[in-house]
PDB file of N, CA and C in Angstrom:
ATOM      1  N   UNK A 159       7.490  -6.819 -32.795  1.00  0.00           N
ATOM      2  CA  UNK A 159       6.402  -6.203 -32.248  1.00  0.00           C
ATOM      3  C   UNK A 159       6.468  -6.295 -30.705  1.00  0.00           C
ATOM      4  N   UNK A 160       6.027  -5.263 -30.205  1.00  0.00           N
ATOM      5  CA  UNK A 160       6.092  -5.160 -28.728  1.00  0.00           C
ATOM      6  C   UNK A 160       4.822  -5.751 -27.977  1.00  0.00           C
ATOM      7  N   UNK A 161       4.871  -6.411 -26.885  1.00  0.00           N
ATOM      8  CA  UNK A 161       3.925  -6.979 -25.987  1.00  0.00           C
ATOM      9  C   UNK A 161       3.086  -6.027 -25.486  1.00  0.00           C
ATOM     10  N   UNK A 162       1.735  -6.251 -25.527  1.00  0.00           N
ATOM     11  CA  UNK A 162       0.842  -5.277 -24.829  1.00  0.00           C
ATOM     12  C   UNK A 162       0.875  -5.480 -23.412  1.00  0.00           C
ATOM     13  N   UNK A 163       0.954  -6.638 -22.979  1.00  0.00           N
ATOM     14  CA  UNK A 163       0.930  -6.784 -21.514  1.00  0.00           C
ATOM     15  C   UNK A 163       2.280  -7.244 -20.839  1.00  0.00           C
ATOM     16  N   UNK A 164       2.335  -6.815 -19.514  1.00  0.00           N
ATOM     17  CA  UNK A 164       3.667  -7.133 -18.968  1.00  0.00           C
ATOM     18  C   UNK A 164       3.470  -8.388 -18.169  1.00  0.00           C
ATOM     19  N   UNK A 165       4.475  -9.093 -17.848  1.00  0.00           N
ATOM     20  CA  UNK A 165       4.631 -10.382 -17.106  1.00  0.00           C
ATOM     21  C   UNK A 165       4.758  -9.737 -15.727  1.00  0.00           C
ATOM     22  N   UNK A 166       4.410 -10.787 -14.616  1.00  0.00           N
ATOM     23  CA  UNK A 166       4.484 -10.252 -13.367  1.00  0.00           C
ATOM     24  C   UNK A 166       5.932  -9.780 -12.973  1.00  0.00           C
ATOM     25  N   UNK A 167       6.974 -10.527 -13.466  1.00  0.00           N
ATOM     26  CA  UNK A 167       8.403  -9.853 -13.201  1.00  0.00           C
ATOM     27  C   UNK A 167       8.423  -8.452 -13.514  1.00  0.00           C
ATOM     28  N   UNK A 168       8.148  -8.351 -14.966  1.00  0.00           N
ATOM     29  CA  UNK A 168       8.401  -6.987 -15.424  1.00  0.00           C
ATOM     30  C   UNK A 168       7.613  -5.834 -14.788  1.00  0.00           C
ATOM     31  N   UNK A 169       6.361  -6.272 -14.288  1.00  0.00           N
ATOM     32  CA  UNK A 169       5.679  -5.304 -13.504  1.00  0.00           C
ATOM     33  C   UNK A 169       6.309  -5.159 -12.125  1.00  0.00           C
ATOM     34  N   UNK A 170       6.934  -5.981 -11.547  1.00  0.00           N
ATOM     35  CA  UNK A 170       7.636  -5.834 -10.240  1.00  0.00           C
ATOM     36  C   UNK A 170       8.861  -4.931 -10.623  1.00  0.00           C
ATOM     37  N   UNK A 171       9.376  -4.868 -11.643  1.00  0.00           N
ATOM     38  CA  UNK A 171      10.615  -4.195 -12.009  1.00  0.00           C
ATOM     39  C   UNK A 171      10.307  -2.725 -12.322  1.00  0.00           C
ATOM     40  N   UNK A 172       9.036  -2.650 -12.963  1.00  0.00           N
ATOM     41  CA  UNK A 172       8.603  -1.244 -13.306  1.00  0.00           C
ATOM     42  C   UNK A 172       8.138  -0.512 -12.111  1.00  0.00           C
ATOM     43  N   UNK A 173       7.483  -1.212 -11.208  1.00  0.00           N
ATOM     44  CA  UNK A 173       6.937  -0.455  -9.970  1.00  0.00           C
ATOM     45  C   UNK A 173       7.978  -0.547  -8.643  1.00  0.00           C
ATOM     46  N   UNK A 174       8.689  -1.493  -8.743  1.00  0.00           N
ATOM     47  CA  UNK A 174       9.701  -1.520  -7.611  1.00  0.00           C
ATOM     48  C   UNK A 174       9.079  -2.182  -6.554  1.00  0.00           C
ATOM     49  N   UNK A 175       7.765  -2.861  -6.748  1.00  0.00           N
ATOM     50  CA  UNK A 175       7.106  -3.344  -5.504  1.00  0.00           C
ATOM     51  C   UNK A 175       7.045  -4.896  -5.941  1.00  0.00           C
ATOM     52  N   UNK A 176       7.745  -5.595  -4.781  1.00  0.00           N
ATOM     53  CA  UNK A 176       7.700  -6.892  -4.877  1.00  0.00           C
ATOM     54  C   UNK A 176       6.913  -7.769  -3.905  1.00  0.00           C
ATOM     55  N   UNK A 177       6.613  -7.118  -2.768  1.00  0.00           N
ATOM     56  CA  UNK A 177       5.824  -7.487  -1.723  1.00  0.00           C
ATOM     57  C   UNK A 177       4.625  -6.560  -1.297  1.00  0.00           C
ATOM     58  N   UNK A 178       3.677  -7.093  -0.603  1.00  0.00           N
ATOM     59  CA  UNK A 178       2.617  -6.351   0.044  1.00  0.00           C
ATOM     60  C   UNK A 178       3.131  -5.654   1.306  1.00  0.00           C
ATOM     61  N   UNK A 179       2.357  -4.823   2.005  1.00  0.00           N
ATOM     62  CA  UNK A 179       2.773  -4.413   3.359  1.00  0.00           C
ATOM     63  C   UNK A 179       1.580  -4.199   4.020  1.00  0.00           C
ATOM     64  N   UNK A 180       1.953  -3.943   5.385  1.00  0.00           N
ATOM     65  CA  UNK A 180       0.849  -3.676   6.472  1.00  0.00           C
ATOM     66  C   UNK A 180       1.255  -2.462   7.131  1.00  0.00           C
ATOM     67  N   UNK A 181       0.446  -1.427   7.131  1.00  0.00           N
ATOM     68  CA  UNK A 181       0.882  -0.276   8.009  1.00  0.00           C
ATOM     69  C   UNK A 181      -0.555   0.173   8.784  1.00  0.00           C
ATOM     70  N   UNK A 182      -0.351   0.441  10.050  1.00  0.00           N
ATOM     71  CA  UNK A 182      -1.323   0.634  11.007  1.00  0.00           C
ATOM     72  C   UNK A 182      -2.369  -0.264  10.871  1.00  0.00           C
ATOM     73  N   UNK A 183      -2.068  -1.576  10.806  1.00  0.00           N
ATOM     74  CA  UNK A 183      -2.950  -2.688  10.834  1.00  0.00           C
ATOM     75  C   UNK A 183      -3.689  -2.880   9.576  1.00  0.00           C
ATOM     76  N   UNK A 184      -3.544  -2.099   8.555  1.00  0.00           N
ATOM     77  CA  UNK A 184      -4.050  -2.148   7.159  1.00  0.00           C
ATOM     78  C   UNK A 184      -3.153  -2.969   6.137  1.00  0.00           C
ATOM     79  N   UNK A 185      -3.803  -4.055   5.747  1.00  0.00           N
ATOM     80  CA  UNK A 185      -2.991  -4.731   4.807  1.00  0.00           C
ATOM     81  C   UNK A 185      -3.263  -4.506   3.339  1.00  0.00           C
ATOM     82  N   UNK A 186      -2.155  -4.225   2.660  1.00  0.00           N
ATOM     83  CA  UNK A 186      -2.273  -4.046   1.182  1.00  0.00           C
ATOM     84  C   UNK A 186      -1.603  -5.176   0.314  1.00  0.00           C
ATOM     85  N   UNK A 187      -2.105  -5.679  -0.577  1.00  0.00           N
ATOM     86  CA  UNK A 187      -1.439  -6.619  -1.400  1.00  0.00           C
ATOM     87  C   UNK A 187      -0.512  -6.012  -2.301  1.00  0.00           C
ATOM     88  N   UNK A 188       0.326  -6.681  -2.668  1.00  0.00           N
ATOM     89  CA  UNK A 188       1.337  -6.285  -3.774  1.00  0.00           C
ATOM     90  C   UNK A 188       0.615  -5.682  -5.040  1.00  0.00           C
ATOM     91  N   UNK A 189      -0.252  -6.347  -5.353  1.00  0.00           N
ATOM     92  CA  UNK A 189      -1.180  -5.801  -6.632  1.00  0.00           C
ATOM     93  C   UNK A 189      -1.944  -4.658  -6.318  1.00  0.00           C
ATOM     94  N   UNK A 190      -2.364  -4.482  -5.011  1.00  0.00           N
ATOM     95  CA  UNK A 190      -3.015  -3.171  -4.784  1.00  0.00           C
ATOM     96  C   UNK A 190      -2.020  -1.938  -4.699  1.00  0.00           C
ATOM     97  N   UNK A 191      -0.930  -2.293  -4.243  1.00  0.00           N
ATOM     98  CA  UNK A 191       0.207  -1.234  -4.203  1.00  0.00           C
ATOM     99  C   UNK A 191       0.630  -0.771  -5.583  1.00  0.00           C
ATOM    100  N   UNK A 192       0.951  -1.782  -6.406  1.00  0.00           N
ATOM    101  CA  UNK A 192       1.350  -1.665  -7.815  1.00  0.00           C
ATOM    102  C   UNK A 192       0.249  -0.855  -8.597  1.00  0.00           C
ATOM    103  N   UNK A 193      -1.099  -1.186  -8.327  1.00  0.00           N
ATOM    104  CA  UNK A 193      -2.126  -0.385  -8.993  1.00  0.00           C
ATOM    105  C   UNK A 193      -2.191   0.918  -8.385  1.00  0.00           C
ATOM    106  N   UNK A 194      -1.916   1.326  -7.365  1.00  0.00           N
ATOM    107  CA  UNK A 194      -1.905   2.718  -6.605  1.00  0.00           C
ATOM    108  C   UNK A 194      -0.741   3.411  -7.272  1.00  0.00           C
ATOM    109  N   UNK A 195       0.514   2.659  -7.569  1.00  0.00           N
ATOM    110  CA  UNK A 195       1.722   3.428  -8.163  1.00  0.00           C
ATOM    111  C   UNK A 195       1.407   3.809  -9.501  1.00  0.00           C
ATOM    112  N   UNK A 196       0.847   2.780 -10.178  1.00  0.00           N
ATOM    113  CA  UNK A 196       0.654   2.968 -11.618  1.00  0.00           C
ATOM    114  C   UNK A 196      -0.249   4.147 -11.920  1.00  0.00           C
ATOM    115  N   UNK A 197      -1.432   4.260 -11.036  1.00  0.00           N
ATOM    116  CA  UNK A 197      -2.306   5.248 -10.923  1.00  0.00           C
ATOM    117  C   UNK A 197      -1.572   6.761 -10.913  1.00  0.00           C
ATOM    118  N   UNK A 198      -0.710   6.762  -9.889  1.00  0.00           N
ATOM    119  CA  UNK A 198      -0.014   7.875  -9.428  1.00  0.00           C
ATOM    120  C   UNK A 198       0.810   8.480 -10.319  1.00  0.00           C
ATOM    121  N   UNK A 199       1.498   7.582 -11.395  1.00  0.00           N
ATOM    122  CA  UNK A 199       2.394   8.113 -12.189  1.00  0.00           C
ATOM    123  C   UNK A 199       1.760   8.177 -13.758  1.00  0.00           C
ATOM    124  N   UNK A 200       0.554   7.922 -13.785  1.00  0.00           N
ATOM    125  CA  UNK A 200      -0.322   8.142 -14.922  1.00  0.00           C
ATOM    126  C   UNK A 200      -0.223   7.029 -15.935  1.00  0.00           C
ATOM    127  N   UNK A 201       0.118   5.704 -15.699  1.00  0.00           N
ATOM    128  CA  UNK A 201       0.240   4.744 -16.668  1.00  0.00           C
ATOM    129  C   UNK A 201      -1.267   4.017 -16.677  1.00  0.00           C
ATOM    130  N   UNK A 202      -1.925   4.025 -17.807  1.00  0.00           N
ATOM    131  CA  UNK A 202      -3.204   3.374 -18.013  1.00  0.00           C
ATOM    132  C   UNK A 202      -3.057   1.768 -17.928  1.00  0.00           C
ATOM    133  N   UNK A 203      -4.028   1.252 -17.213  1.00  0.00           N
ATOM    134  CA  UNK A 203      -3.972  -0.235 -16.931  1.00  0.00           C
ATOM    135  C   UNK A 203      -5.364  -0.739 -16.689  1.00  0.00           C
ATOM    136  N   UNK A 204      -5.564  -2.072 -16.721  1.00  0.00           N
ATOM    137  CA  UNK A 204      -6.815  -2.650 -16.423  1.00  0.00           C
ATOM    138  C   UNK A 204      -6.582  -3.553 -15.309  1.00  0.00           C
ATOM    139  N   UNK A 205      -7.420  -3.683 -14.242  1.00  0.00           N
ATOM    140  CA  UNK A 205      -7.069  -4.757 -13.195  1.00  0.00           C
ATOM    141  C   UNK A 205      -8.006  -5.935 -13.680  1.00  0.00           C
ATOM    142  N   UNK A 206      -7.423  -7.222 -13.675  1.00  0.00           N
ATOM    143  CA  UNK A 206      -8.088  -8.186 -14.219  1.00  0.00           C
ATOM    144  C   UNK A 206      -9.066  -8.978 -12.955  1.00  0.00           C
ATOM    145  N   UNK A 207      -9.533 -10.122 -13.306  1.00  0.00           N
ATOM    146  CA  UNK A 207     -10.498 -10.740 -12.350  1.00  0.00           C
ATOM    147  C   UNK A 207      -9.788 -11.018 -11.038  1.00  0.00           C
ATOM    148  N   UNK A 208      -8.616 -11.324 -11.115  1.00  0.00           N
ATOM    149  CA  UNK A 208      -7.751 -11.744  -9.833  1.00  0.00           C
ATOM    150  C   UNK A 208      -7.340 -10.351  -9.017  1.00  0.00           C
ATOM    151  N   UNK A 209      -7.671  -9.280  -9.588  1.00  0.00           N
ATOM    152  CA  UNK A 209      -7.134  -8.061  -8.867  1.00  0.00           C
ATOM    153  C   UNK A 209      -5.842  -7.579  -9.324  1.00  0.00           C
ATOM    154  N   UNK A 210      -5.171  -8.284 -10.173  1.00  0.00           N
ATOM    155  CA  UNK A 210      -3.739  -7.719 -10.688  1.00  0.00           C
ATOM    156  C   UNK A 210      -3.803  -6.729 -11.643  1.00  0.00           C
ATOM    157  N   UNK A 211      -2.832  -5.791 -11.619  1.00  0.00           N
ATOM    158  CA  UNK A 211      -2.931  -4.835 -12.796  1.00  0.00           C
ATOM    159  C   UNK A 211      -2.396  -5.302 -14.021  1.00  0.00           C
TER     160      UNK A 211
END
């Protein structure tokens, strides 16, 4: 049976995003960037209470 949820390491590998970034003084967490990436490629996900996809 396949797991329904990905571990943090698996999500890092899927998205290729392992750290946050700061551009033009605006900070984005790793999790915000991963959620944006998942939305752009059309993968459905739910953000948990901590803000992690």
